[in-house]
């Protein structure tokens, strides 16, 4: 009995001694490796998350630019083309009204197509900023070769084209609204027996036909909704670039160009709102100025 009790106590003491000895030993190399691996995994996960967010920001720029370019092609190919009355149809709008309503939509359409293609190409080489900045006015430096200078001057300038369009947008939209109301009034009053293609009848047919042809090509539901697209796009560029910058590594070689492009478009953004407020006729201009100003 005494032997059994002694063996039990000896076993208990040995177990306790082994426990304290193990507890007092420093962590094994395996433990340090696990800690290092966890830290590395966390860093990698954070970096991957940032890269994913940056990729999504770039995708949004490319995707929305493609939609914008498609909307301008609708204006160009459907509304502007048919407004001139392609033979043998007579013109639906007078030359003065075509100029007043559509302004410089043709070079803007060309700009959108050029920028869409350039950005898509630049995204594969991580040069979004370097690409975009070519379309924003900035001082030419001596580092530009003669060939580069020639190409630079031929690039469609965002600043110039948007200045022209935005400075005339308010009056253009007002004129479109006046014509639309006039056509609606004439349509209600016109004689159903009339077969003569009057100016009002041509205008009504023109708007209805264009709206029909637009189905499936744009989410905009009428010409007025399309004509505001360049103004909205000009205001949006700086926000899209800012999102890309937010998730760009500080050591990324394209970062300075991104910042310069963003700053240039931010300046243009404020000027656009100023143009709309200054040149738009009240009350229509006041209404649109408030809408645009709310986006700042």
Coordinates of N, CA and C in Angstrom, one line a residue, residues 7-217:
X7 N 4.6 5.6 -5.4 CA 4.7 5.6 -6.9 C 3.7 6.7 -7.4
X8 N 2.5 6.8 -6.8 CA 1.6 7.8 -7.3 C 2.1 9.2 -7.1
X9 N 2.7 9.5 -5.9 CA 3.3 10.8 -5.6 C 4.4 11.1 -6.6
X10 N 5.3 10.1 -6.9 CA 6.4 10.3 -7.7 C 5.9 10.6 -9.1
X11 N 4.9 10.0 -9.6 CA 4.4 10.2 -10.9 C 3.8 11.6 -11.0
X12 N 3.1 12.0 -10.0 CA 2.5 13.4 -10.0 C 3.5 14.4 -10.0
X13 N 4.6 14.2 -9.2 CA 5.7 15.2 -9.1 C 6.4 15.3 -10.5
X14 N 6.6 14.2 -11.1 CA 7.3 14.2 -12.4 C 6.5 14.9 -13.5
X15 N 5.2 14.7 -13.4 CA 4.3 15.4 -14.4 C 4.3 16.9 -14.2
X16 N 4.3 17.3 -12.9 CA 4.3 18.7 -12.6 C 5.6 19.4 -13.0
X17 N 6.7 18.7 -12.8 CA 8.0 19.2 -13.1 C 8.2 19.3 -14.6
X18 N 7.6 18.3 -15.3 CA 7.7 18.3 -16.8 C 6.9 19.5 -17.4
X19 N 5.8 19.8 -16.8 CA 4.9 20.9 -17.2 C 5.6 22.2 -17.1
X20 N 6.2 22.5 -15.8 CA 6.9 23.8 -15.6 C 8.1 23.9 -16.5
X21 N 8.8 22.8 -16.7 CA 10.0 22.9 -17.6 C 9.6 23.2 -19.0
X22 N 8.6 22.7 -19.5 CA 8.1 23.0 -20.9 C 7.6 24.4 -21.0
X23 N 6.9 24.9 -19.9 CA 6.4 26.2 -20.0 C 7.5 27.3 -19.9
X24 N 8.6 27.0 -19.3 CA 9.7 28.0 -19.1 C 10.6 28.0 -20.3
X25 N 10.4 27.1 -21.3 CA 11.3 27.1 -22.5 C 10.8 28.2 -23.5
X26 N 11.7 28.8 -24.2 CA 11.3 29.8 -25.2 C 10.5 29.2 -26.4
X27 N 9.7 30.0 -27.1 CA 9.0 29.4 -28.2 C 9.9 28.7 -29.2
X28 N 9.4 27.7 -29.8 CA 10.1 26.9 -30.8 C 10.2 27.7 -32.1
X29 N 11.2 27.3 -32.9 CA 11.3 28.0 -34.2 C 10.0 27.8 -35.0
X30 N 9.3 26.8 -34.8 CA 8.0 26.6 -35.6 C 7.0 27.6 -35.2
X31 N 7.0 28.1 -34.0 CA 6.1 29.1 -33.5 C 6.4 30.4 -34.2
X32 N 7.7 30.8 -34.3 CA 8.2 32.0 -34.9 C 7.8 32.0 -36.4
X33 N 7.9 30.8 -37.0 CA 7.6 30.7 -38.4 C 6.2 31.0 -38.7
X34 N 5.3 30.4 -37.8 CA 3.9 30.6 -37.9 C 3.5 32.1 -37.8
X35 N 4.1 32.8 -36.8 CA 3.9 34.3 -36.7 C 4.3 35.0 -37.9
X36 N 5.5 34.7 -38.4 CA 5.9 35.4 -39.6 C 5.0 35.2 -40.8
X37 N 4.6 33.9 -41.0 CA 3.7 33.5 -42.1 C 2.4 34.3 -42.0
X38 N 1.9 34.4 -40.8 CA 0.6 35.1 -40.6 C 0.7 36.6 -41.0
X39 N 1.8 37.2 -40.5 CA 2.1 38.6 -40.9 C 2.2 38.8 -42.4
X40 N 3.0 37.9 -43.0 CA 3.1 38.0 -44.5 C 1.8 37.8 -45.2
X41 N 1.0 36.8 -44.7 CA -0.3 36.6 -45.3 C -1.2 37.8 -45.2
X42 N -1.2 38.4 -44.0 CA -2.0 39.6 -43.8 C -1.6 40.8 -44.8
X43 N -0.3 41.0 -44.9 CA 0.2 42.0 -45.8 C -0.1 41.7 -47.2
X44 N 0.0 40.5 -47.6 CA -0.3 40.1 -49.0 C -1.8 40.3 -49.3
X45 N -2.6 39.9 -48.3 CA -4.1 40.1 -48.5 C -4.5 41.5 -48.6
X46 N -3.9 42.4 -47.8 CA -4.1 43.8 -47.9 C -3.7 44.4 -49.2
X47 N -2.5 44.0 -49.7 CA -2.0 44.5 -51.0 C -2.9 44.0 -52.1
X48 N -3.4 42.7 -52.0 CA -4.3 42.2 -53.0 C -5.6 42.9 -53.1
X49 N -6.1 43.2 -51.9 CA -7.4 44.0 -51.8 C -7.3 45.3 -52.4
X50 N -6.1 46.0 -52.2 CA -5.9 47.3 -52.8 C -5.8 47.2 -54.3
X51 N -5.1 46.2 -54.8 CA -4.9 46.0 -56.2 C -6.3 45.8 -56.9
X52 N -7.1 45.0 -56.2 CA -8.5 44.7 -56.7 C -9.3 45.9 -56.8
X53 N -9.2 46.8 -55.8 CA -10.0 48.0 -55.8 C -9.5 49.0 -56.9
X54 N -8.2 49.0 -57.1 CA -7.7 49.8 -58.1 C -8.1 49.3 -59.5
X55 N -8.1 48.0 -59.7 CA -8.5 47.4 -60.9 C -10.0 47.8 -61.2
X56 N -10.8 47.7 -60.2 CA -12.2 48.0 -60.3 C -12.4 49.5 -60.7
X57 N -11.6 50.4 -60.1 CA -11.7 51.8 -60.4 C -11.3 52.1 -61.9
X58 N -10.3 51.4 -62.3 CA -9.9 51.5 -63.7 C -10.9 51.0 -64.7
X59 N -11.5 49.8 -64.3 CA -12.6 49.2 -65.1 C -13.8 50.2 -65.2
X60 N -14.1 50.9 -64.1 CA -15.2 51.8 -64.1 C -14.9 52.9 -65.1
X61 N -13.7 53.4 -65.1 CA -13.3 54.5 -66.0 C -13.5 54.0 -67.5
X62 N -13.0 52.8 -67.8 CA -13.1 52.3 -69.1 C -14.5 52.0 -69.5
X63 N -15.2 51.4 -68.6 CA -16.6 51.0 -68.9 C -17.5 52.2 -69.2
X64 N -17.4 53.2 -68.3 CA -18.3 54.4 -68.4 C -17.8 55.2 -69.6
X65 N -16.5 55.2 -70.0 CA -16.1 55.9 -71.2 C -16.7 55.3 -72.4
X66 N -16.7 53.9 -72.4 CA -17.3 53.2 -73.6 C -18.8 53.6 -73.7
X67 N -19.5 53.6 -72.6 CA -20.9 54.0 -72.6 C -21.1 55.4 -73.1
X68 N -20.3 56.3 -72.6 CA -20.4 57.7 -73.0 C -20.1 57.9 -74.5
X69 N -19.1 57.2 -75.0 CA -18.7 57.3 -76.4 C -19.9 56.7 -77.3
X70 N -20.5 55.7 -76.8 CA -21.7 55.1 -77.5 C -22.9 56.1 -77.6
X71 N -23.1 56.8 -76.5 CA -24.2 57.7 -76.4 C -23.9 58.9 -77.4
X72 N -22.7 59.3 -77.5 CA -22.4 60.4 -78.4 C -22.5 60.0 -79.9
X73 N -22.2 58.7 -80.1 CA -22.4 58.2 -81.5 C -23.9 58.1 -81.8
X74 N -24.8 57.9 -80.9 CA -26.2 58.0 -81.1 C -26.6 59.4 -81.5
X75 N -26.1 60.4 -80.8 CA -26.4 61.8 -81.1 C -26.0 62.1 -82.6
X76 N -24.7 61.7 -82.8 CA -24.1 62.0 -84.1 C -24.8 61.2 -85.3
X77 N -24.9 59.9 -85.1 CA -25.4 59.1 -86.2 C -26.9 59.1 -86.4
X78 N -27.7 59.4 -85.4 CA -29.1 59.4 -85.5 C -29.7 60.8 -85.5
X79 N -29.5 61.5 -84.4 CA -30.2 62.8 -84.3 C -29.6 63.9 -85.2
X80 N -28.3 64.0 -85.2 CA -27.7 65.1 -86.0 C -27.8 64.7 -87.5
X81 N -27.6 63.5 -87.9 CA -27.6 63.0 -89.3 C -29.0 63.3 -89.8
X82 N -30.1 62.9 -89.1 CA -31.4 63.0 -89.6 C -31.9 64.4 -89.5
X83 N -31.4 65.2 -88.6 CA -31.8 66.6 -88.5 C -31.5 67.4 -89.8
X84 N -30.4 67.0 -90.5 CA -30.1 67.6 -91.8 C -30.9 67.1 -92.9
X85 N -31.7 66.1 -92.7 CA -32.6 65.6 -93.8 C -31.8 64.9 -94.9
X86 N -31.3 63.7 -94.6 CA -30.5 63.0 -95.7 C -31.4 62.8 -96.9
X87 N -30.9 63.1 -98.1 CA -31.8 63.0 -99.3 C -32.5 61.6 -99.4
X88 N -33.7 61.6 -99.9 CA -34.5 62.8 -100.4 C -35.3 63.5 -99.4
X89 N -35.2 63.2 -98.1 CA -36.0 63.8 -97.1 C -35.6 65.3 -96.9
X90 N -36.5 66.2 -96.6 CA -36.2 67.6 -96.3 C -35.6 67.7 -94.9
X91 N -34.9 68.8 -94.6 CA -34.3 68.9 -93.3 C -35.4 69.0 -92.2
X92 N -35.2 68.4 -91.1 CA -36.1 68.4 -90.0 C -35.9 69.7 -89.1
X93 N -34.6 70.1 -89.1 CA -34.2 71.3 -88.4 C -33.5 72.3 -89.3
X94 N -33.6 73.5 -89.0 CA -32.9 74.5 -89.8 C -31.4 74.5 -89.5
X95 N -30.5 75.0 -90.3 CA -29.1 75.0 -90.0 C -28.8 75.7 -88.7
X96 N -29.5 76.8 -88.5 CA -29.3 77.6 -87.2 C -29.7 76.8 -86.0
X97 N -30.8 76.0 -86.1 CA -31.2 75.2 -85.0 C -30.3 74.0 -84.8
X98 N -29.8 73.5 -85.9 CA -28.8 72.3 -85.7 C -27.6 72.8 -85.0
X99 N -27.1 74.0 -85.4 CA -25.9 74.5 -84.7 C -26.1 74.8 -83.3
X100 N -27.3 75.5 -83.0 CA -27.6 75.9 -81.6 C -27.8 74.7 -80.7
X101 N -28.4 73.6 -81.2 CA -28.7 72.5 -80.4 C -27.6 71.5 -80.2
X102 N -26.9 71.2 -81.3 CA -25.8 70.2 -81.3 C -24.4 70.8 -81.1
X103 N -24.2 72.0 -81.2 CA -23.0 72.7 -81.0 C -21.8 71.9 -81.6
X104 N -20.8 71.6 -80.9 CA -19.6 70.9 -81.4 C -19.6 69.4 -81.1
X105 N -20.8 68.8 -81.2 CA -20.9 67.4 -80.8 C -20.1 66.5 -81.7
X106 N -19.8 66.9 -82.9 CA -19.0 66.0 -83.8 C -17.6 65.9 -83.3
X107 N -16.8 66.9 -83.1 CA -15.5 66.7 -82.5 C -15.5 66.1 -81.1
X108 N -16.5 66.3 -80.3 CA -16.6 65.6 -79.0 C -16.8 64.1 -79.2
X109 N -17.6 63.7 -80.2 CA -17.8 62.3 -80.5 C -16.4 61.7 -80.9
X110 N -15.7 62.4 -81.7 CA -14.3 61.9 -82.2 C -13.4 61.8 -81.0
X111 N -13.5 62.8 -80.1 CA -12.6 62.8 -78.9 C -13.0 61.6 -78.0
X112 N -14.2 61.3 -77.8 CA -14.7 60.2 -77.0 C -14.2 58.8 -77.6
X113 N -14.3 58.7 -78.9 CA -13.8 57.5 -79.5 C -12.3 57.3 -79.4
X114 N -11.6 58.4 -79.6 CA -10.1 58.4 -79.4 C -9.7 58.1 -78.0
X115 N -10.3 58.7 -77.0 CA -9.9 58.5 -75.6 C -10.3 57.1 -75.2
X116 N -11.5 56.6 -75.6 CA -11.9 55.3 -75.3 C -10.8 54.2 -75.7
X117 N -10.4 54.4 -77.0 CA -9.4 53.4 -77.5 C -8.1 53.6 -76.8
X118 N -7.6 54.8 -76.5 CA -6.3 55.1 -75.9 C -6.3 54.5 -74.5
X119 N -7.4 54.7 -73.7 CA -7.4 54.3 -72.3 C -7.4 52.7 -72.3
X120 N -8.2 52.1 -73.2 CA -8.2 50.6 -73.2 C -6.8 50.1 -73.5
X121 N -6.1 50.7 -74.4 CA -4.7 50.3 -74.7 C -3.8 50.5 -73.5
X122 N -3.9 51.7 -72.9 CA -3.0 52.1 -71.8 C -3.2 51.3 -70.5
X123 N -4.5 50.8 -70.3 CA -4.7 50.0 -69.1 C -3.9 48.7 -69.0
X124 N -3.6 48.2 -70.2 CA -2.8 46.9 -70.2 C -1.3 47.1 -69.9
X125 N -0.9 48.4 -69.9 CA 0.5 48.7 -69.6 C 0.6 49.6 -68.3
X126 N -0.5 49.7 -67.6 CA -0.5 50.5 -66.4 C 0.0 52.0 -66.7
X127 N -0.6 52.6 -67.7 CA -0.2 54.0 -68.1 C -1.5 54.8 -68.2
X128 N -2.5 54.6 -67.4 CA -3.7 55.4 -67.5 C -3.4 56.9 -67.4
X129 N -2.6 57.2 -66.4 CA -2.3 58.7 -66.1 C -1.6 59.3 -67.3
X130 N -0.5 58.6 -67.7 CA 0.3 59.1 -68.9 C -0.6 59.2 -70.1
X131 N -1.5 58.3 -70.3 CA -2.4 58.4 -71.5 C -3.4 59.6 -71.3
X132 N -4.0 59.7 -70.2 CA -5.1 60.7 -70.0 C -4.5 62.1 -70.1
X133 N -3.3 62.2 -69.6 CA -2.7 63.6 -69.5 C -2.5 64.2 -70.9
X134 N -2.4 63.3 -71.9 CA -2.2 63.8 -73.3 C -3.4 64.6 -73.8
X135 N -4.5 64.3 -73.2 CA -5.8 64.9 -73.6 C -6.1 66.1 -72.8
X136 N -5.3 66.5 -71.8 CA -5.5 67.6 -71.0 C -4.5 68.7 -71.3
X137 N -4.8 69.9 -71.5 CA -3.9 70.9 -71.9 C -2.8 71.1 -70.8
X138 N -1.6 71.2 -71.2 CA -0.5 71.5 -70.2 C 0.7 72.0 -71.0
X139 N 1.6 72.7 -70.4 CA 2.7 73.3 -71.1 C 3.6 72.3 -71.7
X140 N 4.0 72.6 -72.9 CA 5.0 71.7 -73.6 C 6.4 72.0 -73.1
X141 N 7.1 70.9 -73.0 CA 8.5 71.1 -72.5 C 9.5 70.8 -73.6
X142 N 10.8 71.2 -73.3 CA 11.8 70.9 -74.3 C 12.1 69.5 -74.5
X143 N 11.6 68.6 -73.5 CA 11.9 67.2 -73.7 C 11.1 66.6 -74.8
X144 N 10.1 67.3 -75.3 CA 9.3 66.7 -76.4 C 10.1 66.8 -77.7
X145 N 10.1 65.8 -78.4 CA 10.8 65.8 -79.8 C 9.8 66.4 -80.7
X146 N 10.3 66.8 -81.9 CA 9.5 67.4 -83.0 C 8.3 66.5 -83.3
X147 N 8.6 65.2 -83.4 CA 7.5 64.3 -83.7 C 6.4 64.3 -82.7
X148 N 6.8 64.2 -81.4 CA 5.9 64.2 -80.3 C 5.1 65.5 -80.2
X149 N 5.8 66.6 -80.5 CA 5.1 67.9 -80.5 C 4.0 68.0 -81.6
X150 N 4.3 67.4 -82.7 CA 3.3 67.4 -83.8 C 2.1 66.6 -83.4
X151 N 2.4 65.4 -82.9 CA 1.3 64.5 -82.4 C 0.5 65.1 -81.3
X152 N 1.2 65.8 -80.4 CA 0.5 66.4 -79.3 C -0.5 67.5 -79.7
X153 N 0.0 68.3 -80.7 CA -0.9 69.4 -81.2 C -2.1 68.9 -81.9
X154 N -2.0 67.7 -82.4 CA -3.1 67.1 -83.2 C -4.1 66.4 -82.3
X155 N -3.7 66.1 -81.1 CA -4.7 65.4 -80.2 C -5.9 66.3 -79.9
X156 N -7.1 65.7 -79.9 CA -8.3 66.5 -79.5 C -8.2 67.0 -78.1
X157 N -8.3 68.2 -77.8 CA -8.1 68.8 -76.5 C -9.4 68.7 -75.7
X158 N -9.4 68.0 -74.5 CA -10.5 68.0 -73.7 C -10.9 69.4 -73.3
X159 N -10.0 70.2 -72.8 CA -10.3 71.5 -72.3 C -11.0 72.4 -73.3
X160 N -10.5 72.5 -74.6 CA -11.1 73.3 -75.6 C -12.5 72.8 -76.0
X161 N -12.6 71.6 -76.2 CA -13.9 71.0 -76.7 C -15.0 71.1 -75.6
X162 N -14.6 70.8 -74.4 CA -15.7 70.9 -73.4 C -16.0 72.3 -73.0
X163 N -15.1 73.3 -73.2 CA -15.3 74.7 -72.9 C -16.4 75.2 -73.9
X164 N -16.2 74.8 -75.2 CA -17.2 75.2 -76.2 C -18.5 74.6 -75.9
X165 N -18.6 73.3 -75.7 CA -19.9 72.7 -75.5 C -20.6 73.2 -74.3
X166 N -19.9 73.2 -73.1 CA -20.6 73.6 -71.9 C -21.0 75.1 -71.9
X167 N -20.3 75.9 -72.6 CA -20.6 77.3 -72.6 C -21.9 77.6 -73.4
X168 N -22.3 76.6 -74.3 CA -23.5 76.7 -75.1 C -24.6 75.8 -74.7
X169 N -24.3 74.9 -73.7 CA -25.3 73.9 -73.4 C -26.6 74.5 -72.9
X170 N -26.6 75.5 -72.0 CA -27.8 76.0 -71.5 C -28.7 76.6 -72.5
X171 N -28.2 77.5 -73.4 CA -29.1 78.0 -74.5 C -29.5 76.9 -75.5
X172 N -28.6 75.9 -75.7 CA -29.0 74.8 -76.6 C -30.2 74.0 -76.0
X173 N -30.1 73.7 -74.8 CA -31.2 72.9 -74.2 C -32.5 73.7 -74.1
X174 N -32.4 75.0 -73.9 CA -33.5 75.9 -73.9 C -34.2 75.9 -75.3
X175 N -33.4 76.0 -76.3 CA -33.9 76.0 -77.7 C -34.6 74.7 -78.0
X176 N -34.0 73.6 -77.6 CA -34.6 72.3 -77.8 C -36.0 72.2 -77.1
X177 N -36.0 72.7 -75.9 CA -37.3 72.7 -75.2 C -38.3 73.6 -75.8
X178 N -38.0 74.7 -76.4 CA -38.9 75.6 -77.1 C -39.4 74.9 -78.3
X179 N -38.6 74.3 -79.1 CA -39.0 73.6 -80.3 C -39.9 72.4 -80.0
X180 N -39.6 71.6 -79.0 CA -40.4 70.5 -78.6 C -41.8 70.9 -78.2
X181 N -41.9 72.0 -77.4 CA -43.2 72.4 -76.9 C -44.0 73.0 -78.1
X182 N -43.3 73.7 -79.0 CA -44.0 74.2 -80.2 C -44.5 73.1 -81.1
X183 N -43.7 72.0 -81.3 CA -44.2 70.9 -82.1 C -45.3 70.2 -81.4
X184 N -45.3 70.1 -80.1 CA -46.4 69.4 -79.4 C -47.7 70.2 -79.6
X185 N -47.6 71.5 -79.5 CA -48.8 72.4 -79.7 C -49.4 72.3 -81.1
X186 N -48.5 72.3 -82.1 CA -48.9 72.2 -83.4 C -49.5 70.9 -83.8
X187 N -49.0 69.8 -83.2 CA -49.5 68.5 -83.4 C -50.9 68.4 -82.9
X188 N -51.2 69.0 -81.8 CA -52.6 68.9 -81.3 C -53.6 69.7 -82.2
X189 N -53.1 70.8 -82.8 CA -54.0 71.7 -83.5 C -54.1 71.3 -85.0
X190 N -53.1 70.6 -85.5 CA -53.0 70.4 -87.0 C -54.2 69.6 -87.5
X191 N -54.6 69.9 -88.7 CA -55.7 69.2 -89.4 C -55.3 67.8 -89.8
X192 N -56.1 66.8 -89.4 CA -55.8 65.5 -89.8 C -55.8 65.2 -91.3
X193 N -56.5 66.2 -92.0 CA -56.6 66.0 -93.4 C -55.4 66.6 -94.1
X194 N -54.5 67.3 -93.4 CA -53.4 67.9 -94.1 C -52.4 66.9 -94.5
X195 N -52.0 66.9 -95.7 CA -50.9 66.0 -96.2 C -49.6 66.7 -96.5
X196 N -49.6 68.0 -96.5 CA -48.4 68.8 -96.8 C -47.4 68.6 -95.7
X197 N -46.2 68.3 -96.0 CA -45.2 68.1 -94.9 C -44.7 69.4 -94.4
X198 N -45.5 70.0 -93.5 CA -45.1 71.3 -92.9 C -43.9 71.1 -92.0
X199 N -43.3 72.2 -91.6 CA -42.1 72.2 -90.7 C -42.5 71.5 -89.4
X200 N -43.7 71.7 -88.9 CA -44.0 71.1 -87.6 C -44.2 69.6 -87.8
X201 N -44.8 69.1 -88.9 CA -45.0 67.7 -89.1 C -43.6 67.0 -89.3
X202 N -42.7 67.7 -90.0 CA -41.4 67.1 -90.2 C -40.7 67.0 -88.9
X203 N -40.8 68.0 -88.0 CA -40.2 68.0 -86.7 C -40.7 66.9 -85.8
X204 N -42.0 66.7 -85.8 CA -42.6 65.6 -85.0 C -42.1 64.2 -85.5
X205 N -42.2 64.1 -86.8 CA -41.7 62.8 -87.4 C -40.3 62.5 -87.1
X206 N -39.5 63.6 -87.1 CA -38.0 63.5 -86.9 C -37.8 63.0 -85.5
X207 N -38.4 63.6 -84.5 CA -38.2 63.2 -83.1 C -38.7 61.8 -82.8
X208 N -39.8 61.5 -83.3 CA -40.4 60.1 -83.1 C -39.5 59.1 -83.8
X209 N -39.1 59.3 -85.0 CA -38.3 58.4 -85.7 C -36.9 58.2 -85.0
X210 N -36.3 59.2 -84.6 CA -35.0 59.1 -83.9 C -35.1 58.4 -82.6
X211 N -36.2 58.6 -81.9 CA -36.4 57.9 -80.6 C -36.6 56.5 -80.8
X212 N -37.3 56.1 -81.9 CA -37.5 54.7 -82.3 C -36.1 54.0 -82.6
X213 N -35.3 54.7 -83.4 CA -34.0 54.2 -83.8 C -33.0 54.1 -82.6
X214 N -33.2 54.8 -81.6 CA -32.3 54.8 -80.4 C -32.6 53.6 -79.5
X215 N -33.7 52.9 -79.6 CA -34.0 51.8 -78.8 C -33.0 50.7 -78.9
X216 N -32.5 50.3 -77.7 CA -31.5 49.3 -77.7 C -30.0 49.8 -77.8
X217 N -29.9 51.1 -78.1 CA -28.5 51.6 -78.3 C -28.1 52.6 -77.2

